[in-house]
XYZ file of C-alpha atoms in Angstrom:
574
model
C -21.466 18.811 -3.794
C -20.433 22.214 -2.425
C -18.707 22.856 0.886
C -18.501 26.308 2.454
C -14.954 27.573 2.766
C -14.320 29.215 6.131
C -10.795 30.651 6.123
C -10.745 31.449 9.838
C -11.576 27.834 10.731
C -9.243 26.573 8.034
C -6.279 28.452 9.516
C -7.166 27.239 12.984
C -7.473 23.665 11.717
C -4.059 23.719 10.049
C -2.590 25.235 13.232
C -4.168 22.562 15.439
C -3.185 19.818 13.006
C 0.389 21.059 13.195
C 0.247 21.058 16.981
C -0.837 17.416 16.939
C 2.261 16.586 14.893
C 4.570 18.736 16.997
C 3.163 18.063 20.464
C 4.949 14.727 20.946
C 8.159 16.400 19.852
C 7.586 19.119 22.424
C 7.147 16.460 25.068
C 10.411 14.721 24.245
C 12.284 13.511 21.233
C 15.553 13.701 23.176
C 15.717 9.904 23.386
C 15.244 9.436 19.645
C 18.114 7.684 17.891
C 19.358 7.216 14.331
C 19.428 3.650 13.016
C 21.999 3.044 10.295
C 21.570 0.141 7.883
C 23.019 -1.045 4.595
C 20.920 -2.766 1.949
C 22.898 -4.580 -0.727
C 20.699 -5.414 -3.701
C 21.996 -8.695 -5.064
C 20.856 -11.816 -6.839
C 20.438 -14.951 -4.748
C 19.349 -18.524 -5.396
C 16.062 -19.328 -3.691
C 14.421 -22.753 -3.850
C 10.642 -22.944 -3.605
C 8.121 -25.473 -4.938
C 10.924 -27.902 -5.837
C 12.599 -25.357 -8.160
C 15.500 -22.957 -7.717
C 15.030 -19.391 -8.943
C 17.588 -16.601 -9.146
C 15.843 -13.583 -7.633
C 16.786 -10.117 -6.467
C 17.154 -9.764 -2.704
C 18.384 -7.414 -0.010
C 21.524 -8.752 1.664
C 20.787 -12.193 0.211
C 17.607 -12.467 2.300
C 14.116 -13.319 1.074
C 12.108 -11.602 2.422
C 14.507 -8.819 3.334
C 15.549 -7.682 6.815
C 13.035 -6.423 9.346
C 13.797 -2.898 10.565
C 12.678 -1.980 14.076
C 12.594 1.561 15.413
C 10.662 3.714 17.865
C 8.310 6.542 17.104
C 10.573 9.578 16.697
C 13.656 7.724 15.481
C 15.539 8.391 12.270
C 16.471 5.794 9.657
C 19.537 6.027 7.442
C 19.613 3.212 4.908
C 22.334 3.068 2.271
C 21.154 1.042 -0.722
C 23.964 -0.391 -2.852
C 22.806 -1.852 -6.147
C 24.842 -4.913 -7.060
C 21.988 -6.343 -9.104
C 21.301 -6.186 -12.822
C 18.202 -3.979 -12.707
C 17.551 -0.361 -11.831
C 15.958 -0.159 -8.385
C 14.459 2.158 -5.795
C 13.140 1.447 -2.285
C 9.822 2.832 -1.039
C 9.084 3.156 2.682
C 5.429 2.281 2.472
C 3.262 4.431 4.736
C 6.040 6.644 6.143
C 4.794 10.233 6.074
C 8.180 11.580 4.873
C 7.449 15.050 6.235
C 9.540 17.414 4.085
C 11.744 14.450 3.039
C 10.013 13.518 -0.207
C 13.372 12.770 -1.864
C 13.454 9.636 0.340
C 10.003 8.328 -0.608
C 11.328 6.078 -3.358
C 8.934 5.572 -6.298
C 10.964 5.397 -9.495
C 10.774 8.543 -11.681
C 8.392 10.181 -9.187
C 10.637 11.316 -6.335
C 13.949 10.062 -7.692
C 15.650 8.523 -10.656
C 16.520 4.851 -10.123
C 19.682 3.560 -8.514
C 21.542 2.113 -11.482
C 23.522 -1.141 -11.234
C 26.752 -0.265 -9.459
C 25.250 2.848 -7.895
C 24.073 3.693 -4.382
C 21.791 6.083 -2.536
C 21.163 6.723 1.160
C 17.552 7.115 2.258
C 17.387 9.269 5.381
C 14.157 10.209 7.131
C 12.525 10.519 10.545
C 9.361 8.668 11.560
C 7.191 10.774 13.859
C 3.643 10.370 15.042
C 3.316 6.839 13.679
C 3.302 3.609 15.692
C 2.564 0.084 14.571
C 3.465 -1.774 11.408
C 4.639 -0.446 8.061
C 6.892 -2.037 5.480
C 9.387 -1.276 2.745
C 9.619 -2.596 -0.800
C 11.203 -2.051 -4.195
C 9.322 0.462 -6.338
C 10.789 -0.425 -9.741
C 9.145 -2.799 -12.212
C 8.073 -5.997 -10.350
C 11.140 -6.289 -8.126
C 9.053 -5.944 -4.992
C 7.931 -9.569 -5.504
C 11.105 -10.530 -3.620
C 12.574 -7.209 -2.417
C 10.493 -6.303 0.636
C 10.510 -6.411 4.421
C 8.795 -5.145 7.562
C 9.239 -1.795 9.299
C 8.156 -2.055 12.935
C 7.559 1.160 14.872
C 7.450 0.649 18.621
C 5.954 3.231 20.999
C 8.013 6.339 21.642
C 10.525 6.136 24.499
C 8.739 6.526 27.824
C 5.321 5.553 26.448
C 3.431 2.279 26.055
C 0.943 0.592 23.782
C -2.651 1.766 24.378
C -3.383 -1.840 25.363
C -1.762 -4.349 27.716
C 1.817 -5.067 26.677
C 1.827 -8.295 24.647
C 3.933 -11.247 25.768
C 5.440 -11.628 22.289
C 5.367 -9.928 18.909
C 5.449 -11.787 15.587
C 5.470 -10.410 12.061
C 3.753 -12.183 9.165
C 4.507 -10.978 5.638
C 2.031 -12.377 3.123
C 3.542 -12.630 -0.352
C 3.359 -14.190 -3.800
C 5.818 -16.495 -5.533
C 6.318 -17.234 -9.212
C 8.232 -20.159 -10.684
C 9.749 -17.519 -12.942
C 11.565 -14.204 -12.820
C 8.840 -11.665 -11.882
C 10.492 -9.046 -14.102
C 10.160 -11.437 -17.050
C 6.505 -12.040 -16.134
C 5.594 -8.353 -16.370
C 7.768 -7.787 -19.445
C 5.976 -10.592 -21.271
C 2.594 -9.132 -20.324
C 3.698 -5.703 -21.530
C 4.820 -7.230 -24.825
C 1.609 -9.166 -25.436
C -0.890 -6.702 -23.996
C -2.473 -9.551 -22.038
C -2.829 -10.025 -18.295
C 0.358 -11.355 -16.646
C 0.635 -14.963 -15.550
C -0.779 -15.571 -12.084
C 1.513 -16.561 -9.229
C 2.294 -20.177 -8.395
C 2.004 -19.812 -4.627
C 1.273 -17.458 -1.784
C 3.785 -17.236 1.025
C 4.053 -16.363 4.713
C 7.462 -14.891 5.502
C 8.675 -16.212 2.169
C 7.512 -19.810 2.718
C 4.525 -21.347 0.920
C 3.712 -23.806 3.705
C 3.066 -27.506 3.744
C 0.083 -27.589 1.368
C 2.538 -27.070 -1.513
C 5.084 -29.455 -2.982
C 8.566 -29.522 -1.418
C 7.560 -26.977 1.231
C 6.558 -28.798 4.415
C 9.973 -28.801 6.095
C 10.257 -25.004 5.871
C 6.749 -24.075 6.997
C 6.873 -21.053 9.320
C 6.152 -21.838 12.981
C 4.883 -19.087 15.300
C 5.226 -19.912 19.018
C 2.635 -19.226 21.702
C 2.137 -20.392 25.286
C -1.105 -20.990 27.134
C -2.336 -17.821 28.805
C -0.280 -15.473 26.644
C -1.601 -12.528 24.679
C 0.589 -11.948 21.647
C 0.750 -9.240 19.010
C 0.697 -10.338 15.376
C 1.720 -7.796 12.751
C 0.205 -8.884 9.426
C 1.316 -7.292 6.147
C -0.077 -7.981 2.697
C 3.070 -7.671 0.588
C 1.589 -9.723 -2.256
C 1.891 -8.277 -5.738
C -1.624 -8.507 -7.111
C -3.949 -10.204 -4.683
C -6.086 -9.129 -1.723
C -5.908 -11.919 0.847
C -8.037 -13.402 3.598
C -6.120 -14.469 6.717
C -7.299 -16.550 9.658
C -6.104 -18.941 12.391
C -7.921 -22.148 13.285
C -10.026 -21.838 16.478
C -8.634 -18.403 17.384
C -10.135 -14.925 17.348
C -8.341 -11.699 16.526
C -8.633 -8.433 18.399
C -7.724 -5.766 15.861
C -5.790 -2.917 17.503
C -4.002 -1.140 14.652
C -3.745 -0.683 10.906
C -1.214 1.127 8.712
C 0.725 2.335 11.797
C -2.323 3.935 13.444
C -4.179 2.617 16.478
C -7.857 1.721 16.117
C -10.724 1.048 18.494
C -10.312 -2.659 19.290
C -12.773 -5.024 17.643
C -12.979 -8.798 17.417
C -13.064 -10.854 14.229
C -12.245 -14.364 13.105
C -10.886 -13.321 9.703
C -8.828 -10.467 8.254
C -8.818 -9.164 4.699
C -5.856 -7.108 3.589
C -5.367 -5.531 0.194
C -1.773 -5.367 -1.062
C -0.012 -2.608 0.854
C -2.204 -2.774 3.940
C -1.077 -3.811 7.421
C -3.167 -4.965 10.378
C -2.035 -5.417 13.996
C -3.992 -7.974 16.022
C -3.854 -9.530 19.464
C -4.377 -13.265 19.852
C -4.805 -15.160 23.098
C -3.344 -18.551 23.935
C -6.745 -19.746 25.121
C -7.109 -22.990 23.182
C -6.090 -26.538 23.976
C -2.303 -26.738 23.525
C -1.624 -28.031 20.045
C -0.825 -26.869 16.526
C -3.141 -24.626 14.548
C -2.829 -23.552 10.938
C -2.575 -19.871 10.117
C -3.830 -19.648 6.548
C -4.184 -17.082 3.771
C -5.839 -17.297 0.381
C -7.265 -15.010 -2.264
C -10.146 -12.613 -2.055
C -10.964 -12.387 -5.752
C -13.565 -9.771 -6.638
C -12.997 -9.527 -10.407
C -15.415 -11.902 -12.093
C -14.041 -14.434 -14.563
C -10.453 -13.227 -14.066
C -7.897 -15.989 -13.460
C -6.255 -16.010 -10.032
C -4.034 -18.148 -7.843
C -6.518 -20.292 -5.898
C -3.976 -21.919 -3.580
C -3.620 -21.522 0.197
C -0.491 -20.636 2.123
C -0.047 -21.749 5.715
C 2.071 -21.239 8.788
C 1.601 -22.990 12.129
C 0.675 -21.479 15.492
C 2.360 -23.896 17.872
C 1.715 -24.009 21.594
C 4.581 -24.797 23.900
C 4.337 -28.307 25.347
C 2.573 -29.527 22.214
C 3.979 -32.280 20.039
C 5.652 -31.060 16.863
C 4.404 -34.242 15.223
C 0.757 -33.412 15.860
C -1.236 -32.626 12.734
C -2.279 -28.957 12.693
C -5.956 -28.055 12.758
C -7.123 -26.376 9.538
C -9.308 -23.238 9.723
C -12.316 -22.451 7.568
C -11.573 -19.647 5.139
C -14.205 -17.507 3.413
C -15.145 -18.266 -0.163
C -12.853 -16.487 -2.617
C -15.654 -14.064 -3.615
C -17.088 -13.411 -0.137
C -17.562 -9.657 -0.426
C -20.015 -9.433 2.547
C -17.262 -10.690 4.873
C -14.884 -8.110 3.409
C -17.431 -5.339 3.920
C -18.161 -6.342 7.510
C -14.434 -6.284 8.238
C -13.541 -3.048 6.455
C -16.411 -1.072 7.980
C -15.432 -2.108 11.528
C -12.404 0.194 11.638
C -12.585 3.317 13.787
C -9.850 5.632 15.038
C -9.089 5.052 18.696
C -9.518 8.741 19.574
C -11.611 11.545 18.133
C -10.152 12.280 14.711
C -8.983 15.653 13.429
C -10.753 15.111 10.135
C -11.490 18.309 8.179
C -15.143 19.292 8.564
C -15.030 21.429 5.416
C -12.963 20.994 2.294
C -11.210 23.292 -0.151
C -10.703 20.653 -2.855
C -13.628 18.378 -3.649
C -12.308 15.782 -6.099
C -13.956 12.821 -7.810
C -11.653 10.147 -9.268
C -12.844 7.134 -11.215
C -10.565 4.113 -10.892
C -10.678 1.098 -13.141
C -9.450 -0.897 -16.081
C -9.667 -0.287 -19.807
C -8.812 -1.708 -23.206
C -6.705 -0.063 -25.874
C -7.328 -0.823 -29.523
C -4.475 -2.618 -31.215
C -2.124 0.019 -32.727
C -1.765 -0.212 -36.521
C 1.937 -1.060 -36.323
C 1.430 -3.906 -33.819
C 1.184 -7.601 -34.627
C -2.363 -8.337 -33.487
C -1.681 -12.007 -32.811
C 1.462 -11.445 -30.746
C 1.040 -7.966 -29.237
C -2.699 -7.542 -28.757
C -3.702 -10.566 -26.722
C -6.227 -8.772 -24.529
C -9.972 -9.368 -25.038
C -10.992 -9.225 -28.695
C -7.551 -8.268 -29.954
C -6.952 -5.365 -27.559
C -4.317 -4.419 -24.985
C -5.115 -4.039 -21.286
C -4.816 -0.600 -19.746
C -6.071 1.193 -16.629
C -6.738 4.758 -15.599
C -7.949 7.333 -13.112
C -10.420 9.878 -14.520
C -9.791 8.453 -17.985
C -6.061 9.259 -17.822
C -3.652 6.335 -17.984
C -0.581 7.520 -16.084
C 2.747 7.462 -17.882
C 5.981 7.866 -15.910
C 8.751 10.036 -17.340
C 12.126 8.469 -18.096
C 14.499 11.412 -18.267
C 13.757 13.202 -14.972
C 11.854 12.424 -11.813
C 8.651 14.410 -11.335
C 9.925 15.933 -8.085
C 13.197 16.957 -9.711
C 11.361 18.527 -12.639
C 9.069 20.388 -10.231
C 11.812 21.780 -7.989
C 14.168 22.633 -10.858
C 11.469 24.126 -13.064
C 12.140 21.696 -15.923
C 9.442 22.061 -18.560
C 7.904 19.331 -20.656
C 8.127 16.527 -18.082
C 4.556 16.778 -16.727
C 1.457 18.925 -16.818
C -0.766 20.006 -13.923
C -4.108 19.482 -15.638
C -5.173 16.191 -14.098
C -8.974 16.507 -14.080
C -10.787 17.083 -10.776
C -13.647 14.923 -12.106
C -14.042 12.432 -14.957
C -14.370 14.118 -18.362
C -17.726 12.386 -18.861
C -20.367 11.457 -16.324
C -21.656 7.917 -16.878
C -23.139 4.991 -14.997
C -19.789 4.077 -13.439
C -20.785 0.679 -12.083
C -23.404 -0.181 -14.681
C -23.227 -1.334 -18.271
C -20.566 1.041 -19.618
C -20.384 1.966 -23.306
C -17.390 0.524 -25.129
C -16.590 4.061 -26.282
C -15.344 4.726 -22.727
C -13.010 1.733 -22.546
C -9.955 3.460 -24.041
C -8.392 6.199 -21.863
C -5.996 8.960 -22.829
C -2.356 8.639 -21.797
C -0.494 11.378 -19.988
C 1.769 12.493 -17.141
C -0.789 14.700 -15.442
C -0.515 15.995 -11.876
C -3.072 17.773 -9.703
C -1.797 20.884 -7.920
C -2.698 21.469 -4.256
C -1.968 24.542 -2.174
C -0.144 23.914 1.077
C -2.631 23.412 3.901
C -5.640 22.817 1.666
C -8.258 20.426 2.957
C -8.856 17.718 0.396
C -11.681 15.275 -0.194
C -11.378 12.570 -2.842
C -14.231 10.305 -3.870
C -12.639 7.134 -5.245
C -15.234 5.644 -7.567
C -14.714 2.160 -8.934
C -15.941 1.391 -12.441
C -17.218 -1.731 -14.169
C -15.140 -1.108 -17.309
C -13.857 -4.591 -18.292
C -14.778 -5.805 -14.785
C -15.478 -4.286 -11.365
C -12.808 -5.076 -8.793
C -11.658 -4.184 -5.286
C -8.830 -1.653 -5.754
C -6.355 -0.962 -2.908
C -5.547 2.724 -3.519
C -2.343 3.925 -1.843
C -1.334 7.561 -1.359
C 2.353 8.307 -0.824
C 3.429 10.891 1.738
C 0.105 10.985 3.575
C -2.271 9.210 5.846
C -5.927 9.931 5.153
C -9.247 9.391 6.852
C -11.677 6.987 5.181
C -14.937 8.734 6.032
C -17.316 6.456 4.106
C -17.576 3.625 1.621
C -20.395 1.985 -0.270
C -21.548 0.164 -3.383
C -22.828 1.447 -6.699
C -22.344 5.031 -7.842
C -21.515 7.638 -5.207
C -24.441 10.035 -4.757
C -23.435 13.270 -2.982
C -27.046 14.054 -2.084
C -27.655 10.815 -0.201
C -24.244 9.357 0.608
C -22.879 12.465 2.351
C -25.103 11.598 5.308
C -22.975 8.478 5.806
C -19.775 10.464 6.401
C -18.057 9.636 9.682
C -16.367 12.861 10.786
C -15.925 11.718 14.392
C -13.691 8.638 14.443
C -12.962 7.453 10.881
C -9.906 5.199 10.470
C -6.583 6.732 9.454
C -4.999 4.696 6.657
C -2.479 4.983 3.827
C -4.186 2.408 1.577
C -7.946 2.299 1.013
C -9.626 -0.820 -0.334
C -12.232 0.651 -2.703
C -15.115 -1.857 -2.682
C -15.804 -3.895 -5.803
C -18.399 -2.020 -7.821
C -18.387 0.768 -5.263
C -16.681 3.812 -3.804
C -14.728 5.185 -0.866
C -14.340 8.777 0.329
C -11.105 10.008 1.896
C -10.007 13.322 3.445
C -6.606 14.725 4.317
C -4.800 18.034 4.804
C -2.126 18.824 2.210
C 0.564 19.641 4.779
C 3.498 17.815 3.163
C 4.995 19.611 0.137
C 6.320 17.575 -2.781
C 5.093 15.245 -5.504
C 3.108 12.320 -4.178
C 1.958 9.310 -6.148
C -1.540 7.890 -5.707
C -2.003 4.484 -7.297
C -3.606 1.081 -7.161
C -1.353 -1.278 -5.198
C -2.177 -4.193 -7.457
C 1.079 -3.947 -9.365
C -0.487 -5.177 -12.585
C -2.792 -2.145 -12.449
C -0.092 0.459 -11.828
C 1.829 -1.163 -14.694
C -1.217 -0.451 -16.864
C -1.468 3.162 -15.656
C -3.873 3.208 -12.701
C -2.179 6.141 -10.992
C -1.896 9.913 -10.714
C 0.175 12.293 -8.581
C -0.475 15.329 -6.413
C 1.881 18.296 -6.587
C 1.675 19.935 -3.157
C 3.113 23.439 -3.166
C 5.456 24.768 -0.503
C 3.861 26.838 2.215
C 5.376 29.811 4.013
C 8.910 29.537 5.322
C 11.422 26.758 5.665
C 9.281 24.468 7.823
C 6.544 24.377 5.183
C 8.919 23.568 2.325
C 10.509 20.338 1.175
C 14.139 19.934 2.182
C 16.850 20.340 -0.486
C 17.740 17.144 -2.381
C 20.543 15.000 -0.915
C 23.915 15.237 -2.634
C 23.868 11.554 -3.592
C 20.407 11.656 -5.196
C 20.649 9.428 -8.294
C 20.607 11.215 -11.605
C 18.950 9.957 -14.749
C 21.280 9.037 -17.572
């Protein structure tokens, strides 16, 4: 598909896009403040499901602390690593304009914080309001090292809806009766899929459908006549989740720290990494109502945790002894419900989505199988299907992180041999992506390949799922950017027919796109943030297998179009 390049409109678009970012600042950032926090990474004993586990935490809390700021504020978070693992912290969804050194993915924008070391993340959040979150971005530590980042409206402004009576945050998670780092290490050793979780959680608690959990079930208060804001985050490791509340409807008002046109639904579906802000009304008979989450499992015949986590929506003046009412949840494979939900999102205002593009990219995303290497023990180290090892890729490249330098450091310091910039703009072979794929295409190449973008370029990416091994819903997250999801569909993307489905008026602005099972999604963004930015599947098992790539966005003209210098305390690799 070809798009006409119109430089005069391109320059105007970048100028207007910049004005959108700067206009609120011109109005007033004088009331913005800097919030200073300290995160101490340390091991703590946490008892769930009748068993005590020693897990990594922030400040001894599981989940970690909630950070609350206003649009325009600055965060300064000193992370002190008193744990036994290397660690980094990623501020999921924060644009990090010119502050890529604070983004956090290990060996991408920084080397890890070693045990005994520290690093201060400092960045300003501008032009974003709603719910984001933070989490570890090293091995599988984010299973327990995560928390919410709440961004209230800028000083002197309000929500674009009636101010809610209360705000509550619900972090959906996963729990293993094991050390999550050991779980992924064992899977890496055997080449098999990792063990599934033993429970889902809401704010770290499984809820009273699990053993030894009833007394700690999370209770969310509401009073009759109230309208409350719920901030829902899927911080689970590997599982998209349905979420609903018995007898209550949701009015969706935001997602990924962007406002959306309000719409009503009885069920949410969030892929890992996604956030959704909803209003609920206290319009039911006072009582106790279960809030419940369980798996949306799109990969056929793949094992998954089929349990249900619960919290309780409790009306004031209701008896705490009353048995909560249980909601009906969709079937675990209810893709039509997922589609109806995901296609309901629209930006609240007319979107500044690029009408033309300079980079027209096509990325396949999916799993793969590596043949057992000759020096491996097939019985012990090749426990994937038919004596193979699981892998994953984008455009047939399984992404491999460096270990001696971060990609951003290598880029800015001109260090050769760490990465190449030949990530393919399209798959090396055209095939029936969602059909019966030849086994010759199951094994990808391995590499540390980046795709170079000029500053200000208008980018379109078709994210095409494949049926290699199995089709699956992939939550694809792009660091350093929000993007517009202009279309999605099933089967193979056809530029001749599917381009007519593009929404260039009010598409939703997200940082994580749930690519439909056996289908595709199309995103657009302007490359206005220089640095190295990871794009990956937010199912952690898939990024472990290599389902990732990175964009290298060049500096523009002048200081304001260049990444800031690295902080003095940036961790070094050793």
